[in-house]
Coordinates of C-alpha atoms and ligand atoms in Angstrom, one line a residue:
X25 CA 37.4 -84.5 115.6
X26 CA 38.1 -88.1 115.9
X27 CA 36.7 -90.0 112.8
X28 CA 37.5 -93.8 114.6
X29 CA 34.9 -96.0 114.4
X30 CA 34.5 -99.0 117.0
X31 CA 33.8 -102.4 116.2
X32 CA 30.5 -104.0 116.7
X33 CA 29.4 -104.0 120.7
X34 CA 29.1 -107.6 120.8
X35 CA 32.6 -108.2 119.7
X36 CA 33.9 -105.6 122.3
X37 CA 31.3 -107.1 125.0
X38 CA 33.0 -110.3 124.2
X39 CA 36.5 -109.1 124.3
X40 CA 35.8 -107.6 127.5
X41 CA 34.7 -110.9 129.3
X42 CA 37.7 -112.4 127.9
X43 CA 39.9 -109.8 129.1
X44 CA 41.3 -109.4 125.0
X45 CA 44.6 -107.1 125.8
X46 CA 44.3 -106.9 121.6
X47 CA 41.6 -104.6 122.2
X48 CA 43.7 -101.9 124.6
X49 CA 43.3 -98.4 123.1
X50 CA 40.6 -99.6 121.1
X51 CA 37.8 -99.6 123.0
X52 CA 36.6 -98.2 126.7
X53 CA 34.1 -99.1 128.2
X54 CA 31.7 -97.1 130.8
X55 CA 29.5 -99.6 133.5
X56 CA 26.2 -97.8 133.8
X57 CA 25.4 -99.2 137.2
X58 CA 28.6 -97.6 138.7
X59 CA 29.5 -94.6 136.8
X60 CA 32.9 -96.1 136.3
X61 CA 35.3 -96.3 132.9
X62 CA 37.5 -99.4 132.6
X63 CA 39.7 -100.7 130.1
X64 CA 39.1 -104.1 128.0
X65 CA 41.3 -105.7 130.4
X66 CA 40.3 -104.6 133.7
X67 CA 40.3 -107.3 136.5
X68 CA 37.2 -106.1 138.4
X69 CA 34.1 -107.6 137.9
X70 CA 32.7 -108.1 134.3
X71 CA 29.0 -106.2 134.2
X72 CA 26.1 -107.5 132.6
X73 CA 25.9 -106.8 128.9
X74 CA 23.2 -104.6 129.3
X75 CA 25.3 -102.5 131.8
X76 CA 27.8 -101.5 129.7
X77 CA 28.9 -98.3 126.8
X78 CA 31.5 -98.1 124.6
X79 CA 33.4 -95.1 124.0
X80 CA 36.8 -94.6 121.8
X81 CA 39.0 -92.9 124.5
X82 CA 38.3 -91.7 128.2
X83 CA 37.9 -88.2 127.6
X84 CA 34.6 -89.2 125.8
X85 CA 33.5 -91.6 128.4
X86 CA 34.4 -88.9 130.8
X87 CA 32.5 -86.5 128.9
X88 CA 29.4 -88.8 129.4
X89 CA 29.6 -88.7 132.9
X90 CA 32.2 -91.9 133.9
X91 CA 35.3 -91.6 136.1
X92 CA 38.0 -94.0 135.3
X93 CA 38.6 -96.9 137.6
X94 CA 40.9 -96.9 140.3
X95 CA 41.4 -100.8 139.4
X96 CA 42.6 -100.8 136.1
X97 CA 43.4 -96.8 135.4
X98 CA 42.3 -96.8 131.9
X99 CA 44.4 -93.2 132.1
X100 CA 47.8 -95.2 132.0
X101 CA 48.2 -96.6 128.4
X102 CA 49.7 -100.3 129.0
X103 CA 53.6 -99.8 129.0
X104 CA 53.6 -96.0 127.9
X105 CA 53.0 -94.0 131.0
X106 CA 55.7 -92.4 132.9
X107 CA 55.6 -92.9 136.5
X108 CA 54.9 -89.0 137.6
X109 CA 51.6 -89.4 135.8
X110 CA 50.9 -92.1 138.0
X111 CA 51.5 -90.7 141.2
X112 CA 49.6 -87.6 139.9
X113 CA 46.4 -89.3 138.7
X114 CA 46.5 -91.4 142.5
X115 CA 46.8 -87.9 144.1
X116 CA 44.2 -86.2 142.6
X117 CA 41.5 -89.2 142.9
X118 CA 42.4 -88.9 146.3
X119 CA 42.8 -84.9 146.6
X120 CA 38.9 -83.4 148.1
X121 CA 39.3 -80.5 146.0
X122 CA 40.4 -82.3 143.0
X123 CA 42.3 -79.2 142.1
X124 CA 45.9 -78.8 140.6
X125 CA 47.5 -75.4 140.0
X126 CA 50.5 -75.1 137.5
X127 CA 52.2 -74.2 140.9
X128 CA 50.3 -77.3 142.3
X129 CA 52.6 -79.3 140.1
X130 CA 56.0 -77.5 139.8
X131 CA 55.9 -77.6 143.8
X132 CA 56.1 -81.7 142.5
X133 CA 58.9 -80.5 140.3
X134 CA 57.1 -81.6 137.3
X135 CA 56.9 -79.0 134.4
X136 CA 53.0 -77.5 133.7
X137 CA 53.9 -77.5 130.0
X138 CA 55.2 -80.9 129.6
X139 CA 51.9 -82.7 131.9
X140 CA 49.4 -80.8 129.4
X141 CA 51.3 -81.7 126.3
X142 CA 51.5 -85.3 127.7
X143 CA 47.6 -85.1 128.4
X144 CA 46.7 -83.5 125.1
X145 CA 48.7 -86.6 123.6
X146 CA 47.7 -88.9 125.1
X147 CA 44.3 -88.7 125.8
X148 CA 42.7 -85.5 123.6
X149 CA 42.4 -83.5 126.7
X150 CA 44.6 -81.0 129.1
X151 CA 45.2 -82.3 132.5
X152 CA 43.3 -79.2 134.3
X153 CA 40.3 -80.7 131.9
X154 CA 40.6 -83.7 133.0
X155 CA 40.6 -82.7 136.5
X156 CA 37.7 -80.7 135.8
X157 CA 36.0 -83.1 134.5
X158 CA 36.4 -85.4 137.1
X159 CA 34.8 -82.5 139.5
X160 CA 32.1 -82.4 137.6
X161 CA 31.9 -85.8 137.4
X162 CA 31.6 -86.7 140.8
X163 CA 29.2 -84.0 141.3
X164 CA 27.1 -85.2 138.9
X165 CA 27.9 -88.1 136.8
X166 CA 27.5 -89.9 140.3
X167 CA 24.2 -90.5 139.8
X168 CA 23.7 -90.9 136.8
X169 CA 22.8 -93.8 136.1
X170 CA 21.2 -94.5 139.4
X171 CA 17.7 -93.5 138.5
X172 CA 16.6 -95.2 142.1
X173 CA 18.5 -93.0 143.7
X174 CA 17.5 -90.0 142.2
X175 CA 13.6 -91.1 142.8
X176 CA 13.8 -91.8 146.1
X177 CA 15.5 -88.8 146.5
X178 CA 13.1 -86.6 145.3
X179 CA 10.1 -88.1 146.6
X180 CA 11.3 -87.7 150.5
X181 CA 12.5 -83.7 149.6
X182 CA 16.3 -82.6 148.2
X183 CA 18.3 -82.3 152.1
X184 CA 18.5 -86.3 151.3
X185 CA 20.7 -86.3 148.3
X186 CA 23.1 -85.5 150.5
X187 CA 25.7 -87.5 148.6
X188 CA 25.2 -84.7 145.9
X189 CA 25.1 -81.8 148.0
X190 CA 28.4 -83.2 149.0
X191 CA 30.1 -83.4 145.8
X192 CA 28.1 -79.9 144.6
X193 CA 29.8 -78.4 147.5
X194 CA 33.3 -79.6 146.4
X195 CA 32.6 -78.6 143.5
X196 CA 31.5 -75.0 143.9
X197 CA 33.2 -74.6 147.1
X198 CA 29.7 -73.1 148.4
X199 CA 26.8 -74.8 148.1
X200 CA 23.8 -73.1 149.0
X201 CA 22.2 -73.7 152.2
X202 CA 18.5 -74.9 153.0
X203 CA 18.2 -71.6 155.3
X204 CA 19.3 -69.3 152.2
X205 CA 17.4 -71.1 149.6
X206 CA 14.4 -70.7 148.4
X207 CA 14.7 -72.1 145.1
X208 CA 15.5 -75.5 143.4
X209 CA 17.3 -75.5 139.8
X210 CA 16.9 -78.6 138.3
X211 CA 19.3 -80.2 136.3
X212 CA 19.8 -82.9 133.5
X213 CA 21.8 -84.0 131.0
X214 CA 20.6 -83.6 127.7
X215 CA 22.3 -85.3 124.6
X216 CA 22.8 -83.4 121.2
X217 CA 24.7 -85.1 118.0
X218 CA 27.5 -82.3 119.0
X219 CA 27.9 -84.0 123.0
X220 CA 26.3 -84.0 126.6
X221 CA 24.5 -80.4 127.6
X222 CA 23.9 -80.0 131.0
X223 CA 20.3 -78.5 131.2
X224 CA 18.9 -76.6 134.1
X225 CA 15.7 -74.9 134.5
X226 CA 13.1 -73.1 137.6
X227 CA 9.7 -72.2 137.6
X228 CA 10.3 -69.8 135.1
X229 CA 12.4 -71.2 132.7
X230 CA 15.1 -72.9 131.4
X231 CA 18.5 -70.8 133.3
X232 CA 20.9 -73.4 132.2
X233 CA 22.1 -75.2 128.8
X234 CA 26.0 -75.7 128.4
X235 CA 27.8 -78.7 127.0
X236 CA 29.2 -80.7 129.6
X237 CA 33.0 -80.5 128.8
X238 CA 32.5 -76.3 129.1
X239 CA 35.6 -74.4 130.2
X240 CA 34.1 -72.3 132.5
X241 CA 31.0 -74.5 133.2
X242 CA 32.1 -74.3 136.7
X243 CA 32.3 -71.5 137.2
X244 CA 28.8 -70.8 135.9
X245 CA 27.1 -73.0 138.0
X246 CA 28.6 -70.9 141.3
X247 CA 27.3 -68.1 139.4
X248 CA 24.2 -69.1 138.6
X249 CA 23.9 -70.8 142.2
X250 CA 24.6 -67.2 143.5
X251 CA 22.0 -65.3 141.1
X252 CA 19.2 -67.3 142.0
X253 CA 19.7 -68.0 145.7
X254 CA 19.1 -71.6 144.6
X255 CA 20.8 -75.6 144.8
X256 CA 21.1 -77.6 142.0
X257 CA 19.1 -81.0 142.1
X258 CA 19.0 -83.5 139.2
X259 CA 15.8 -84.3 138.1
X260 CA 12.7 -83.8 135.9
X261 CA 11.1 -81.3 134.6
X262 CA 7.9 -80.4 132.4
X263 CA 10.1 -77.9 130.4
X264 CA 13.1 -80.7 129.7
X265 CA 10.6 -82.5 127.7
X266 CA 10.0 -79.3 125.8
X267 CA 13.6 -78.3 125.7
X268 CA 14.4 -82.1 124.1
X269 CA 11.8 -81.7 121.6
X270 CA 13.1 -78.2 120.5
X271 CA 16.5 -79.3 120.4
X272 CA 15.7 -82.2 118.4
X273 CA 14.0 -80.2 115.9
X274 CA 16.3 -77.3 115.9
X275 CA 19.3 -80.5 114.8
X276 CA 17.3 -81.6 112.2
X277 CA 17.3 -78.1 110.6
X278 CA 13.7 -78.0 111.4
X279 CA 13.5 -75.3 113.8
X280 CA 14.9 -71.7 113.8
X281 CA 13.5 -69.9 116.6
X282 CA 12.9 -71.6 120.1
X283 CA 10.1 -70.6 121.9
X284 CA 10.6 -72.6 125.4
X285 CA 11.1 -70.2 128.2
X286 CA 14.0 -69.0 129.5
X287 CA 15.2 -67.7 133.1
X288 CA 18.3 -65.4 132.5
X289 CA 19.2 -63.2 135.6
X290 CA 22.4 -60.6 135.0
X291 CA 22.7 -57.3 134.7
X292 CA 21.1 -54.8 132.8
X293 CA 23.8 -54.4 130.5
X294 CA 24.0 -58.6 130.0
X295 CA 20.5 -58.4 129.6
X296 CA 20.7 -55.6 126.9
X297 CA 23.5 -58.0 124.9
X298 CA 21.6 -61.2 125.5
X299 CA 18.8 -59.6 124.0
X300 CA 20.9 -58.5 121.0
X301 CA 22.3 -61.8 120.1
X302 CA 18.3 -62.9 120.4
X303 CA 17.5 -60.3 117.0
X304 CA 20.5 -62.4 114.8
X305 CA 18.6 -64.4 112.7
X306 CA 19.2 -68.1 112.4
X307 CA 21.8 -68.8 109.6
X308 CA 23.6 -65.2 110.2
X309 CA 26.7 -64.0 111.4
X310 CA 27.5 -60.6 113.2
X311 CA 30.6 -59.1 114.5
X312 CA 30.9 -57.9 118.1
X313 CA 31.0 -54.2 116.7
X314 CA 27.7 -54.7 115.1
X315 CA 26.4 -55.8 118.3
X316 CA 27.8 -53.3 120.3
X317 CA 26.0 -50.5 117.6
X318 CA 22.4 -52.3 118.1
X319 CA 22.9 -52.1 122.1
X320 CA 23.8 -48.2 121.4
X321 CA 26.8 -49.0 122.9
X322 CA 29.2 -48.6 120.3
X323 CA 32.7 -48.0 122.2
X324 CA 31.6 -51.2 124.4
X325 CA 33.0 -54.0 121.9
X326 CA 34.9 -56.1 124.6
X327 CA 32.5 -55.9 127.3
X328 CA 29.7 -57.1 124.9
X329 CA 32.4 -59.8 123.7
X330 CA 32.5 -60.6 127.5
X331 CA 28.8 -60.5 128.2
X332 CA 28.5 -62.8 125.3
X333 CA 30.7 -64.8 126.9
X334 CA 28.9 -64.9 129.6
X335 CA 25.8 -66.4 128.1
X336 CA 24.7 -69.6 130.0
X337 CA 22.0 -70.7 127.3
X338 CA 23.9 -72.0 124.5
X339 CA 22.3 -72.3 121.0
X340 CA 19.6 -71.0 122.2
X341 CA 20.8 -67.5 123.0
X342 CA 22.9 -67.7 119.7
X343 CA 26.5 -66.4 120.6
X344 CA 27.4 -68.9 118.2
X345 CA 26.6 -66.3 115.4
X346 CA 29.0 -63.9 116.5
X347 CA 32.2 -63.5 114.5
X348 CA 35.2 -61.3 114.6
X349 CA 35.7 -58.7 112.6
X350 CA 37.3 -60.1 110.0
X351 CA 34.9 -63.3 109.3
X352 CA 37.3 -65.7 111.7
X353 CA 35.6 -67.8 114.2
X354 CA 36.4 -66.3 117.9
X355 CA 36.3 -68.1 120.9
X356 CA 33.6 -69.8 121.9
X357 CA 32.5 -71.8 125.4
X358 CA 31.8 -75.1 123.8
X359 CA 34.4 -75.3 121.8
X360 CA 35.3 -73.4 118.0
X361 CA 34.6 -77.0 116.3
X362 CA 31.1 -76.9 117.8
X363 CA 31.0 -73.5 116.9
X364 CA 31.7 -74.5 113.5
X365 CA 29.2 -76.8 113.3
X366 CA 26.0 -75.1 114.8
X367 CA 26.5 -72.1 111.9
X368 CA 27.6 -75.0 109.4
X369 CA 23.5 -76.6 110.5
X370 CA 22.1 -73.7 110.0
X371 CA 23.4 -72.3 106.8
X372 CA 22.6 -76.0 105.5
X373 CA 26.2 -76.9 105.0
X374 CA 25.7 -79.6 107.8
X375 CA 23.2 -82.7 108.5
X376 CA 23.9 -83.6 112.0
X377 CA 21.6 -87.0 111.3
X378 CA 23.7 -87.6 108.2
X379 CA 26.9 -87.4 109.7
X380 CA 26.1 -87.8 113.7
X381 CA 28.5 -90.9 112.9
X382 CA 31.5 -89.3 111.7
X383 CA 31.4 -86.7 114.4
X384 CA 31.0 -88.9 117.8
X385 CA 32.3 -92.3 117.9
X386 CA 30.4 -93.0 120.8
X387 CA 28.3 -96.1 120.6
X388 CA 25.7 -97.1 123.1
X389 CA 22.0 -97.1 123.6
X390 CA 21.8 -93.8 123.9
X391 CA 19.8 -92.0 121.4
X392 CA 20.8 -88.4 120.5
X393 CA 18.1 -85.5 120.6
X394 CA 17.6 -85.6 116.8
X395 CA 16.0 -89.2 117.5
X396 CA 12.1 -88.4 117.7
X397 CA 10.9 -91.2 118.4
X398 CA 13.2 -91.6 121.9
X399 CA 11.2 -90.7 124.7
X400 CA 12.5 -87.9 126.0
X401 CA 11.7 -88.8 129.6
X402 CA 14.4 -91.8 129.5
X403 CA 17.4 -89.0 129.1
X404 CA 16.2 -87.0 131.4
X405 CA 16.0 -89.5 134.2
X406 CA 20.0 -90.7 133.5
X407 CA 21.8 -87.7 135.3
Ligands
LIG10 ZN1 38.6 -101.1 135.7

């Protein structure tokens, strides 16, 4: 993880108004009113002080919801950034899919390899998860920070956010129509000391928790969309507030079980492994064989790997605690280093309030779950 730390926000609030190219690659910083990431030196208007986040690098504004600005590209490093990269970054802020095969781009005779490499350099992420994160993005980071919207929204019924319904449908590539649904999923973004969760829960429960930068957080969504006839609206909820508070609690080491309700539709066999990881206790680690014994399924080791997998309620349905065979980490949805981390918390070898600093160099107003005196209500509104 990066371990930078950024200068004091008034001295990047002032470099910002003066446009200080000293402060390129030091500082980015996100306009809350507009969803959008600029660089120090960007030419567009200068928001109000009170407007503005700073992150370290666009793929952590981007992982807070911002898109970068069409104006000053904060993509492009000044004087470093090759010309294909360019045209590539114009073409997909302008593509309606927003998608880019590794076909996609040899057809543009540039090599797949070579553009992640670049990416990974360059900005800590690979170029599909940029894309995707720009998907998501304009899905949902659209609104968040336009609480009005939202609101307004709401109180004259969901057909209305049809800006959203837009970008869901992009996104998903079939979003659910009035006619075929009968239920509302609502989401939010929740923030943990280890980055952004997207939270969604129904009447019954909570049917969604995944950090935002997810690999297949896409695709879960579609799923999810699918399994419960239902369309994603960001809002509140009665169990977010519950959710938060557990969450909090559970970062601070001072809660092992959770008891807020969950909505998990799968198949009886997911349900049978879901269940399974449920029974680890906190602070232990099990193998996918052991798992596969207490599901009397012995012989099933990779499709109980693959329902794990498959788990759209992270931390809380602990797939974190499953190991390989031979005590290595395996893969894990969020992220190994996350992975790390959560058994690290809970075998006491990590604070997350103690070292929330040295693990997320984003500075802002935003306060993180294990804050609990935040109101949880503000968070929730910010989607
Ligand atoms: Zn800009």
């Amino acid at each position: 993880m990066n371990q930078i730390s950024l200068p004091d926000t008034d001295v990047m609030y002032q470099a910002l108004l003066h446009k200080d190219a000293s402060f390129e690659g030091i500082f980015i910083v996100g306009v809350k009113t507009t969803g959008i990431c600029c660089r120090p030196t960007c030419h567009a208007r200068k928001p109000k002080a009170n407007n503005v986040e700073f992150f370290a690098c666009v793929k952590e504004a981007m992982s807070f919801g911002y898109r970068p600005c069409k104006v000053c590209h904060p993509l492009q490093p000044a004087g470093e950034t090759p010309d294909w990269m360019k045209s590539l970054e114009q073409e997909l802020s302008q593509s309606d899919t927003m998608k880019f095969t590794d076909q996609d781009l040899r057809e543009r005779g540039l090599d797949p390899v070579r553009v992640r490499r670049w990416f990974k350099k360059h900005h800590g992420m690979t170029f599909q998860a940029y894309a995707r994160a720009l998907r998501i993005n304009r899905a949902f980071g659209l609104i968040k920070h336009q609480d009005k919207v939202i609101d307004t929204a709401l109180d004259s019924g969901y057909d209305s956010v049809s800006g959203f319904h837009e970008a869901f449908k992009k996104l998903t590539g079939d979003a659910p129509t009035r006619s075929k649904t009968k239920q509302v999923i609502t989401i939010t973004r929740i923030l943990t000391p280890l980055g952004p969760m997207f939270a969604g829960a129904t009447e019954k429960g909570i049917c969604l928790l995944e950090f935002t930068d997810r690999r297949m957080l896409e695709t879960q969504l579609k799923r999810l969309s699918k399994l419960l006839k239902a369309t994603f609206v960001p809002g509140k909820h009665p169990l977010f507030e519950t959710l938060n508070q557990q969450l909090g609690d559970y970062f601070a080491g001072r809660l092992k079980t959770f008891s807020v309700p969950l909505d998990i539709p799968g198949t009886a066999f997911q349900q049978d492994v879901w269940q399974a990881l449920l029974k680890i206790p906190y602070g232990e680690t099990r193998s996918y064989q052991a798992q596969a014994e207490l599901i009397d399924k012995p012989l099933a080791v990779r499709a109980v790997a693959k329902a794990n997998g498959d788990n759209r309620i992270g931390i809380i349905i602990p797939c974190h605690r499953v190991i390989g065979k031979n005590g290595k980490l395996t893969g894990y949805g969020g992220g190994l280093w996350r992975k790390q981390r959560l058994l690290e918390l809970e075998m006491g070898r990590w604070q997350s309030n103690s070292s929330h600093a040295n693990h997320s160099v984003h500075q802002s107003d935003h306060a993180a779950v294990t804050n609990s005196n935040n109101a949880p209500q503000k968070e929730q509104a910010i989607l």
